CSV table of C-alpha atoms in Angstrom, one decimal:
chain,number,residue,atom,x,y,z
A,576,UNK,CA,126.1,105.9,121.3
A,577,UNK,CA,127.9,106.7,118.2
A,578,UNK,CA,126.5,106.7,114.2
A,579,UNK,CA,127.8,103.3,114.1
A,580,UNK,CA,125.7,101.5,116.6
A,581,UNK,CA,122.6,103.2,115.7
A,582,UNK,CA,122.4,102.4,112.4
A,583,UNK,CA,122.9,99.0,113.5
A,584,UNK,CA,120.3,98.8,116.0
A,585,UNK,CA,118.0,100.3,113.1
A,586,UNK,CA,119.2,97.6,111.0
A,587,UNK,CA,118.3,94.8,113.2
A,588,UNK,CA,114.8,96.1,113.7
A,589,UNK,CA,114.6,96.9,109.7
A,590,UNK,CA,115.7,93.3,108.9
A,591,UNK,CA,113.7,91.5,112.1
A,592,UNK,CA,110.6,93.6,110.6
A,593,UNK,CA,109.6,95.1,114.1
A,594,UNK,CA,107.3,97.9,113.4
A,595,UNK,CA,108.5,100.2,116.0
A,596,UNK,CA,112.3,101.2,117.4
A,597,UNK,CA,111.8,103.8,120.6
A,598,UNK,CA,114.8,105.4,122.8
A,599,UNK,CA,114.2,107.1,125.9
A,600,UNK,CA,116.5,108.0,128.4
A,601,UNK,CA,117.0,105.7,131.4
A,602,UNK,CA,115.5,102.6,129.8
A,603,UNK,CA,117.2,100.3,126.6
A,604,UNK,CA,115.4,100.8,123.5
A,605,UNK,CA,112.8,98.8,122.7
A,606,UNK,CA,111.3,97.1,119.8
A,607,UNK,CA,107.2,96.8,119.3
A,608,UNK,CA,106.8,93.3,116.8
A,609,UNK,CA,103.4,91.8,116.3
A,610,UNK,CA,101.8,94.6,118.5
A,611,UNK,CA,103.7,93.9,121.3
A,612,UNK,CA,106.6,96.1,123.1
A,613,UNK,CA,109.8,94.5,124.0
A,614,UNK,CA,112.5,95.8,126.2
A,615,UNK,CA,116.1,94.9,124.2
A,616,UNK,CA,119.1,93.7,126.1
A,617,UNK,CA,121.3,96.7,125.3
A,618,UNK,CA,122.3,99.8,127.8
A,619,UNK,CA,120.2,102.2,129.1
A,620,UNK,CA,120.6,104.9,127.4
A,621,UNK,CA,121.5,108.6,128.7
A,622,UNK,CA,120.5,112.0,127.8
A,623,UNK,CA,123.5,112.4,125.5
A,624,UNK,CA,122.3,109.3,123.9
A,625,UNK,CA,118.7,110.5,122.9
A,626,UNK,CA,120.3,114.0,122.3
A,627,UNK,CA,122.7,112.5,119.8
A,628,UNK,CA,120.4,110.1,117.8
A,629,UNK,CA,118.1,113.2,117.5
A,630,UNK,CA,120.8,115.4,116.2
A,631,UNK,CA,121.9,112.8,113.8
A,632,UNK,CA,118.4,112.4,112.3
A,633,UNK,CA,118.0,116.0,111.6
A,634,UNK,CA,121.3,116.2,110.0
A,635,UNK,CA,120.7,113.7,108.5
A,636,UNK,CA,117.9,115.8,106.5
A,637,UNK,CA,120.0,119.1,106.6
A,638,UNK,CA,118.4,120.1,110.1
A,639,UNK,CA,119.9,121.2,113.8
A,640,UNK,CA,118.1,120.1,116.6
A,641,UNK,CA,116.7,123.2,118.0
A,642,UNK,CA,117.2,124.0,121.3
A,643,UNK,CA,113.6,124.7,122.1
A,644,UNK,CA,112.6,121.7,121.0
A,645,UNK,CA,108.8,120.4,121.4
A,646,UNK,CA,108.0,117.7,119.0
A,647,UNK,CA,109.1,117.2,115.7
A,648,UNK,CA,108.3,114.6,112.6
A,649,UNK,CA,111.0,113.8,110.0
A,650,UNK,CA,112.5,110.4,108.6
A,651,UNK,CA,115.7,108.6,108.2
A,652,UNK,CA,117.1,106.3,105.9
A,653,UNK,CA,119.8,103.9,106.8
A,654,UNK,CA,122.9,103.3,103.9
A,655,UNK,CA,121.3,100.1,102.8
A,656,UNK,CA,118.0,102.0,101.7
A,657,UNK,CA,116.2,101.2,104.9
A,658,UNK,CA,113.6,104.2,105.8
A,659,UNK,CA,112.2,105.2,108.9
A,660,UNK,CA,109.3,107.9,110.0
A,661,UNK,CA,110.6,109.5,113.0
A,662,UNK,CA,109.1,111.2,115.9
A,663,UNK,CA,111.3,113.2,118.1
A,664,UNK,CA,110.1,115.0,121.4
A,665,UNK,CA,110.7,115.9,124.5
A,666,UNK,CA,109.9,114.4,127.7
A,667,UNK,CA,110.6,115.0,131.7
A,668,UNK,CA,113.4,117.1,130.3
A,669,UNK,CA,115.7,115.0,128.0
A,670,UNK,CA,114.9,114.3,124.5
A,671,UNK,CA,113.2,110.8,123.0
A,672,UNK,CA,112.7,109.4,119.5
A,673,UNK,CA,109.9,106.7,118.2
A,674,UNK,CA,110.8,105.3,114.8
A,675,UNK,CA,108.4,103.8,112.6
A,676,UNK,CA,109.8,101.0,110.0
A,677,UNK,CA,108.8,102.0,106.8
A,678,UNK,CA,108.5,98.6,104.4
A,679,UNK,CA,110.9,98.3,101.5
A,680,UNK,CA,108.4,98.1,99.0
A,681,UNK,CA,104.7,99.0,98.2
A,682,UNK,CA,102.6,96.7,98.3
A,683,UNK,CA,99.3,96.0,96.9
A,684,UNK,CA,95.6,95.2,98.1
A,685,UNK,CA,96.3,91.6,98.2
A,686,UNK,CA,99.4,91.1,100.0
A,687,UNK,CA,98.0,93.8,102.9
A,688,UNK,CA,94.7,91.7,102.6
A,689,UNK,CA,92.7,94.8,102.0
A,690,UNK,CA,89.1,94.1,100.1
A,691,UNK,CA,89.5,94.3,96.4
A,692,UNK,CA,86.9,97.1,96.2
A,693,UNK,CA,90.0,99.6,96.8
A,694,UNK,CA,90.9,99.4,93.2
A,695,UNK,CA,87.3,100.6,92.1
A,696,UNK,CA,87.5,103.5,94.5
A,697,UNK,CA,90.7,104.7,93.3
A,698,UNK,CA,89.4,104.5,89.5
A,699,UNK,CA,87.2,107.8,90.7
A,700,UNK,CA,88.1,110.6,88.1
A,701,UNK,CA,87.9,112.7,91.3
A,702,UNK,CA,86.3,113.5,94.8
A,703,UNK,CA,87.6,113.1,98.0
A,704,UNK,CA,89.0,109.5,99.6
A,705,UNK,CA,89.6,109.3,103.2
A,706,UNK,CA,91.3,106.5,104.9
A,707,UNK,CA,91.0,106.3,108.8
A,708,UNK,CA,91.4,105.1,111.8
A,709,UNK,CA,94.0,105.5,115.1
A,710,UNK,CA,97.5,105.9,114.9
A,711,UNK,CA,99.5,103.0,114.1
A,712,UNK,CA,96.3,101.0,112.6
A,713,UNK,CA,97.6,100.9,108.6
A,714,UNK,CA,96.8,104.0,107.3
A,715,UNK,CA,99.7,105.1,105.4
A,716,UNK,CA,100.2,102.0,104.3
A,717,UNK,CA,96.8,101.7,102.7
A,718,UNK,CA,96.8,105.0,100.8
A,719,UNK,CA,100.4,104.0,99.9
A,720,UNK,CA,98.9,101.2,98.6
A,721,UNK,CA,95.9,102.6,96.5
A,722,UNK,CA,98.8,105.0,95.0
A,723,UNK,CA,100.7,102.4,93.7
A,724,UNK,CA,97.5,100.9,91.8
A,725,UNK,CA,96.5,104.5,90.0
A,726,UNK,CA,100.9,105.1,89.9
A,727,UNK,CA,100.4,101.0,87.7
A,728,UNK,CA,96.8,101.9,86.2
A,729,UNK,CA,96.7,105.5,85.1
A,730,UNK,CA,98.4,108.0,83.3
A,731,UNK,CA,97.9,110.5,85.6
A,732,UNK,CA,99.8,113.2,87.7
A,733,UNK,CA,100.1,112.2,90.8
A,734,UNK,CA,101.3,114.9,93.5
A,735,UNK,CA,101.7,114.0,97.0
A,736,UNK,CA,101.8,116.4,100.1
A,737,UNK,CA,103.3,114.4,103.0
A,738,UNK,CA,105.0,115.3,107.1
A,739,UNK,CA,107.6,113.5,106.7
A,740,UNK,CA,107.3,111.1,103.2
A,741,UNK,CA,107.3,107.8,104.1
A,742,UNK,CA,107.1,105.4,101.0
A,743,UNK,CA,109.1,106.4,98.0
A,744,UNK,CA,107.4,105.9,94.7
A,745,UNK,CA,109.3,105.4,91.2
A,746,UNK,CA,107.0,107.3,88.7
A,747,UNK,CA,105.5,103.7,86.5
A,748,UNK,CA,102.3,104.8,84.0
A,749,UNK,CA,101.9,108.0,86.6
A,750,UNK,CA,104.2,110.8,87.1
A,751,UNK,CA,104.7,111.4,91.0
A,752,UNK,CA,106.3,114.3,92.7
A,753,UNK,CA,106.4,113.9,96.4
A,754,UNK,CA,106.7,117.0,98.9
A,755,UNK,CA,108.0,117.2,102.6
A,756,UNK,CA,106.4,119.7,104.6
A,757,UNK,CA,109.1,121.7,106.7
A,758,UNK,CA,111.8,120.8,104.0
A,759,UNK,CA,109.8,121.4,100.5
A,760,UNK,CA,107.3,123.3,101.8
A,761,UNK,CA,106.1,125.6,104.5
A,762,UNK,CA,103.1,123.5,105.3
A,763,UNK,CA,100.1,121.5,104.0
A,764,UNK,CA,97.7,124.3,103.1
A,765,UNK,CA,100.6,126.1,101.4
A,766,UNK,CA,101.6,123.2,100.0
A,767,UNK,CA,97.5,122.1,98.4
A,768,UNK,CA,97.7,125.8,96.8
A,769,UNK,CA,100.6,125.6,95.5
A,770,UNK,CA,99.5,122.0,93.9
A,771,UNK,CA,96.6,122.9,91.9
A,772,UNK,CA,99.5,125.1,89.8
A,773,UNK,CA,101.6,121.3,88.8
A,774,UNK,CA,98.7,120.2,86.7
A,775,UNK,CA,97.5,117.5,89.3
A,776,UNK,CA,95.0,114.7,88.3
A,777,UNK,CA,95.6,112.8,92.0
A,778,UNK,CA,96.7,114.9,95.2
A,779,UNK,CA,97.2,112.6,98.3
A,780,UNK,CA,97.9,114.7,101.7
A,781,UNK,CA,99.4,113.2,104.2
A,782,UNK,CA,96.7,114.4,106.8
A,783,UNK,CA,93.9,116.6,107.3
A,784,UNK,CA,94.4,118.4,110.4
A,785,UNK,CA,93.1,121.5,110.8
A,786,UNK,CA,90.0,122.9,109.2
A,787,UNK,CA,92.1,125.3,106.8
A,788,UNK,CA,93.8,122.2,104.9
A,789,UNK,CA,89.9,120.1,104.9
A,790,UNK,CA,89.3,123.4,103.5
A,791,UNK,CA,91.8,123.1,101.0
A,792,UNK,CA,91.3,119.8,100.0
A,793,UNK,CA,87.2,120.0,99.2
A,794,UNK,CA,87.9,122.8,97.2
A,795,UNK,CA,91.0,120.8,95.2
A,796,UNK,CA,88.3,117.8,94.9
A,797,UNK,CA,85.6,120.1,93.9
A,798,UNK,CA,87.6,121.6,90.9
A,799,UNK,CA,87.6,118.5,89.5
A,800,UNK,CA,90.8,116.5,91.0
A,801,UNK,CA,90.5,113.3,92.8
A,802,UNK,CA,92.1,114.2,96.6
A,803,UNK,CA,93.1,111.4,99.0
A,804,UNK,CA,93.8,111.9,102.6
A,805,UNK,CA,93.6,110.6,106.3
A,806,UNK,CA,92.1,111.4,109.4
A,807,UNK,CA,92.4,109.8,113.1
A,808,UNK,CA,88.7,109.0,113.5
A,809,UNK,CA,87.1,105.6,113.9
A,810,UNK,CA,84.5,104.7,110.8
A,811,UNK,CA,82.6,107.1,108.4
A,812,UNK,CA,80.2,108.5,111.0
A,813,UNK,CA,82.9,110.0,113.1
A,814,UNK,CA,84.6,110.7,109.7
A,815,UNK,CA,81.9,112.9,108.6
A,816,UNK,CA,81.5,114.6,112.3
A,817,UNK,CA,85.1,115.3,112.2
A,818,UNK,CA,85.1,117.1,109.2
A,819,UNK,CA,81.7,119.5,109.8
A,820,UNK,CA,83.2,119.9,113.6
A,821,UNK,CA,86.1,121.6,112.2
A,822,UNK,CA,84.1,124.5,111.2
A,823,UNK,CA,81.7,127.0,112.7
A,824,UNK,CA,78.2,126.0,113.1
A,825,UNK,CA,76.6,128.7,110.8
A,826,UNK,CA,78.9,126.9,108.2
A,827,UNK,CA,78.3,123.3,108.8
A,828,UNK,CA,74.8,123.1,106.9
A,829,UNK,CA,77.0,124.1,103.8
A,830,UNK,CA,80.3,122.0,104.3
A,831,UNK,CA,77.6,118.8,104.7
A,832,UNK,CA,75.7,119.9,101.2
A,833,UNK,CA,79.6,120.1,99.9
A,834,UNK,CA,80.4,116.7,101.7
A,835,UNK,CA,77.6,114.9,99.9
A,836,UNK,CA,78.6,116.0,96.7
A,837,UNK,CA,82.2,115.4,96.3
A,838,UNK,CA,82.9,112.1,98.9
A,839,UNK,CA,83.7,109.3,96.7
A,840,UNK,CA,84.7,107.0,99.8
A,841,UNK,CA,85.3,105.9,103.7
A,842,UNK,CA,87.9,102.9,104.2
A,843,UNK,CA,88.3,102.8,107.9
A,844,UNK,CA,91.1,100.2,109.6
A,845,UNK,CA,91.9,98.7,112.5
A,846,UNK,CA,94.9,96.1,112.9
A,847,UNK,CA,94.2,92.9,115.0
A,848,UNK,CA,95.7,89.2,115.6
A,849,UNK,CA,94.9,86.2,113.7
A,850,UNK,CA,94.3,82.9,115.4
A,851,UNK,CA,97.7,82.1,115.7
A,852,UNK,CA,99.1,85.2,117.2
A,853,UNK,CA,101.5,85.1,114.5
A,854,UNK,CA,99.9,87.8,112.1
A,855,UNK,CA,98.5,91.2,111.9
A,856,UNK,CA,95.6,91.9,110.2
A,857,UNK,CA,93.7,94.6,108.8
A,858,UNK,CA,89.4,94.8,109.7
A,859,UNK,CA,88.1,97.9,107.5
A,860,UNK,CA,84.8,99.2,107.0
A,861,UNK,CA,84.4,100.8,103.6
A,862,UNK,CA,81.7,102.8,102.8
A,863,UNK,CA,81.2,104.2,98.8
A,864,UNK,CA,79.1,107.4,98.3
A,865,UNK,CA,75.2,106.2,96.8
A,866,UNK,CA,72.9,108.3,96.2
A,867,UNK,CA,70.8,107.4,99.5
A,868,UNK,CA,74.3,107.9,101.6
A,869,UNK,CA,75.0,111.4,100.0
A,870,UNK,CA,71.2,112.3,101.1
A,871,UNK,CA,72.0,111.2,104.7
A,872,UNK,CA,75.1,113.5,104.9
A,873,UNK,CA,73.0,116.2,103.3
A,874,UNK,CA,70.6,116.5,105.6
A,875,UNK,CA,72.7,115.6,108.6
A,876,UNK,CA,71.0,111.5,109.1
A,877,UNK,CA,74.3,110.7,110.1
A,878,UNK,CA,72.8,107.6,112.5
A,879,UNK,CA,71.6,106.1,109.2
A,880,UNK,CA,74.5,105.3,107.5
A,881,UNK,CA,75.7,102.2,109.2
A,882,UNK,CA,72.8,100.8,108.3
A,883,UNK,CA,73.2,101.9,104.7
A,884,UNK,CA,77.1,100.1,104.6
A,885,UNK,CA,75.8,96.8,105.9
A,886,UNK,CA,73.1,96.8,103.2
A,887,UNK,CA,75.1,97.7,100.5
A,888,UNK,CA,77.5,95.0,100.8
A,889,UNK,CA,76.4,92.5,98.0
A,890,UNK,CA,75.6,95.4,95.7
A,891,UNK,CA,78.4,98.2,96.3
A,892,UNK,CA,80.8,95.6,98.2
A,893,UNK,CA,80.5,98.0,101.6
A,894,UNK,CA,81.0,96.3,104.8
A,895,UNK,CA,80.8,97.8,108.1
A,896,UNK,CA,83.5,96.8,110.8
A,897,UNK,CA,81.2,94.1,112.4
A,898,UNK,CA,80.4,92.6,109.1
A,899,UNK,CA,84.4,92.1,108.4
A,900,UNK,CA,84.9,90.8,112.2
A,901,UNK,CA,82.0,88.4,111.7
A,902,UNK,CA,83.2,87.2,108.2
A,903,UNK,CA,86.7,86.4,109.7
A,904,UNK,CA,85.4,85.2,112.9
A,905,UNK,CA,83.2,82.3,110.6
A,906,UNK,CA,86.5,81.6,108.5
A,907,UNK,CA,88.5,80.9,111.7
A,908,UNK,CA,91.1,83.4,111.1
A,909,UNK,CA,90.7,85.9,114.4
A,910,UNK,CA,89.0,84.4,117.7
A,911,UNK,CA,85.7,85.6,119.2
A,912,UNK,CA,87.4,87.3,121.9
A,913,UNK,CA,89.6,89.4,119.7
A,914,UNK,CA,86.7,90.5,117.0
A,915,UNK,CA,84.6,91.7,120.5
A,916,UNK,CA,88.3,93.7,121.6
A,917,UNK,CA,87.9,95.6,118.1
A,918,UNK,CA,83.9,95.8,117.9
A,919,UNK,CA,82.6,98.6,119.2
A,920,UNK,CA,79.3,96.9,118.8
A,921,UNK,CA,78.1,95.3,122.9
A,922,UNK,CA,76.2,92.5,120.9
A,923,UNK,CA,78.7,91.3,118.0
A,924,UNK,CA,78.6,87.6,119.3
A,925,UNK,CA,74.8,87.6,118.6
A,926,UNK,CA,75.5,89.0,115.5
A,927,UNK,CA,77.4,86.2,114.9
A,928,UNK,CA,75.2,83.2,115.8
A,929,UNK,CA,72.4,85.0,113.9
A,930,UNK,CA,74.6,84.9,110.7
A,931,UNK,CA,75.7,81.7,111.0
């Protein structure tokens, strides 16, 4: 393996728009496209292989390899301006590397096929916005997304908090400062502290993953700044869980009454096929913060609020997960069988006769 071929390979899978590139030692590399992973025709590669792609990623960002490495996130750009999010580890021993394509460009709620109601969101002068859902399903797209409408429809500072950045932004009606955590800063609660001191109207963090940075960003939305960020939970529900879970339980009566007042919004996403096989989509369920949903985080009616979304769908455009799948499902754009993979609902297909 040399410089050469690597970038090449990473150009292939830029151009070919796979979503994933990973290398690990005694297979090829292989190439996940349209959800699925596919072993390439190259050579297997060796432990000097791995070891060298590794090292030239974190020179590439003025970094050694350490030699007790664990796990480490950074990025990559190729010559040509193509970016990559990049996941090195170590595994049985020898050193491996998952790369996530990062698209060229930003782009917006219609060309990801995200529901319009994003761009009312965003227009909150501040609160907290969480976008969710597993790994892999969309989410930093999404909030890269809903930057690039405030970056086109504000004139607003716009500081971002991010392990590694992934999408760069040209500052448009918005001036944006982006921030690397473990090359421009230490980490993200550092980082949120050190925010509220650039005169921040918008702070997006990459994550939320430990209960000192959800600390950090309630208090940034409650001083009156408008805070987006992500966690790795399912739909508003576990959302809400996650974030009271995180502290001790003589705290989480409070951190529900703080909850309530500054969430402006839920958008959990999941990624699934259309009919053809052909496309990814995105199924989200968006929940928006009324007055009866802020009282069921309040007093801890958590089991309410699906309820709540569905109902608020004509008025407040909310939708739960089912309600997208079945919407799709009537339009002929997924099959039955893949809305009931996503659904975590056992009687969606009743659902669906009952709408129809």
């Amino acid at each position: 393996m040399n410089i050469k071929t690597l970038n090449q390979i990473l150009e292939i899978a830029f151009e070919k728009r796979v979503s994933d590139v990973h290398f690990e030692v005694g297979n090829p590399p292989f190439f996940r496209g349209r959800g699925q992973l596919v072993r390439s025709k190259l050579q297997n590669l060796a432990p000097e292989d791995t070891q060298f792609i590794a090292s030239c990623i974190m020179e590439h960002n003025g970094r050694t390899l350490p030699d007790a490495l664990r796990e480490i996130d950074t990025s990559y750009s190729l010559p040509n301006g193509g970016r990559f999010r990049t996941s090195i580890f170590r595994q049985r021993g020898h050193v491996g590397i998952v790369m996530r394509v990062i698209p060229p460009h930003v782009a917006n709620f219609k060309d990801l096929h995200l529901p319009p109601v994003l761009g009312e969101i965003v227009k909150a002068p501040n609160g907290l916005i969480l976008v969710t859902g597993p790994t892999g399903n969309g989410k930093s797209t999404t909030l890269a997304s809903m930057l690039r409408f405030i970056n086109e429809k504000f004139n607003y500072n716009i500081v971002t908090i991010e392990d590694p950045i992934e999408f760069l932004f040209a500052s448009k009606n918005s001036c944006i400062i982006q921030r690397e955590v473990g090359i421009d800063t230490e980490d993200f609660s550092t980082a949120l502290r050190a925010s509220l001191r650039m005169d921040p109207d918008v702070i997006m963090v990459g994550e939320m993953r430990d209960a000192e940075t959800i600390e950090s960003c309630l208090k940034a939305a409650e001083t009156g700044h408008l805070v987006l960020s992500t966690l790795h939970t399912q739909n508003a529900v576990s959302t809400i869980n996650r974030i009271v879970g995180n502290f001790p339980p003589e705290g989480q009566e409070i951190i529900r009454q703080r909850l309530a007042d500054i969430l402006v919004a839920t958008v959990s996403l999941r990624l699934i096929k259309d009919k053809s096989g052909e496309h990814i989509l995105p199924v989200v369920e968006v929940m928006r913060s009324t007055t009866t949903i802020q009282a069921c985080i309040r007093e801890g009616r958590l089991e309410e609020i699906r309820k709540h979304i569905e109902n608020g769908r004509a008025q407040y455009h909310m939708q739960s997960m089912d309600q997208h799948l079945i919407h799709l499902c009537k339009q002929k754009v997924i099959t039955l069988e893949e809305a009931k993979r996503v659904s975590n609902s056992l009687d969606l297909e009743r659902k669906l006769t009952f709408t129809s």
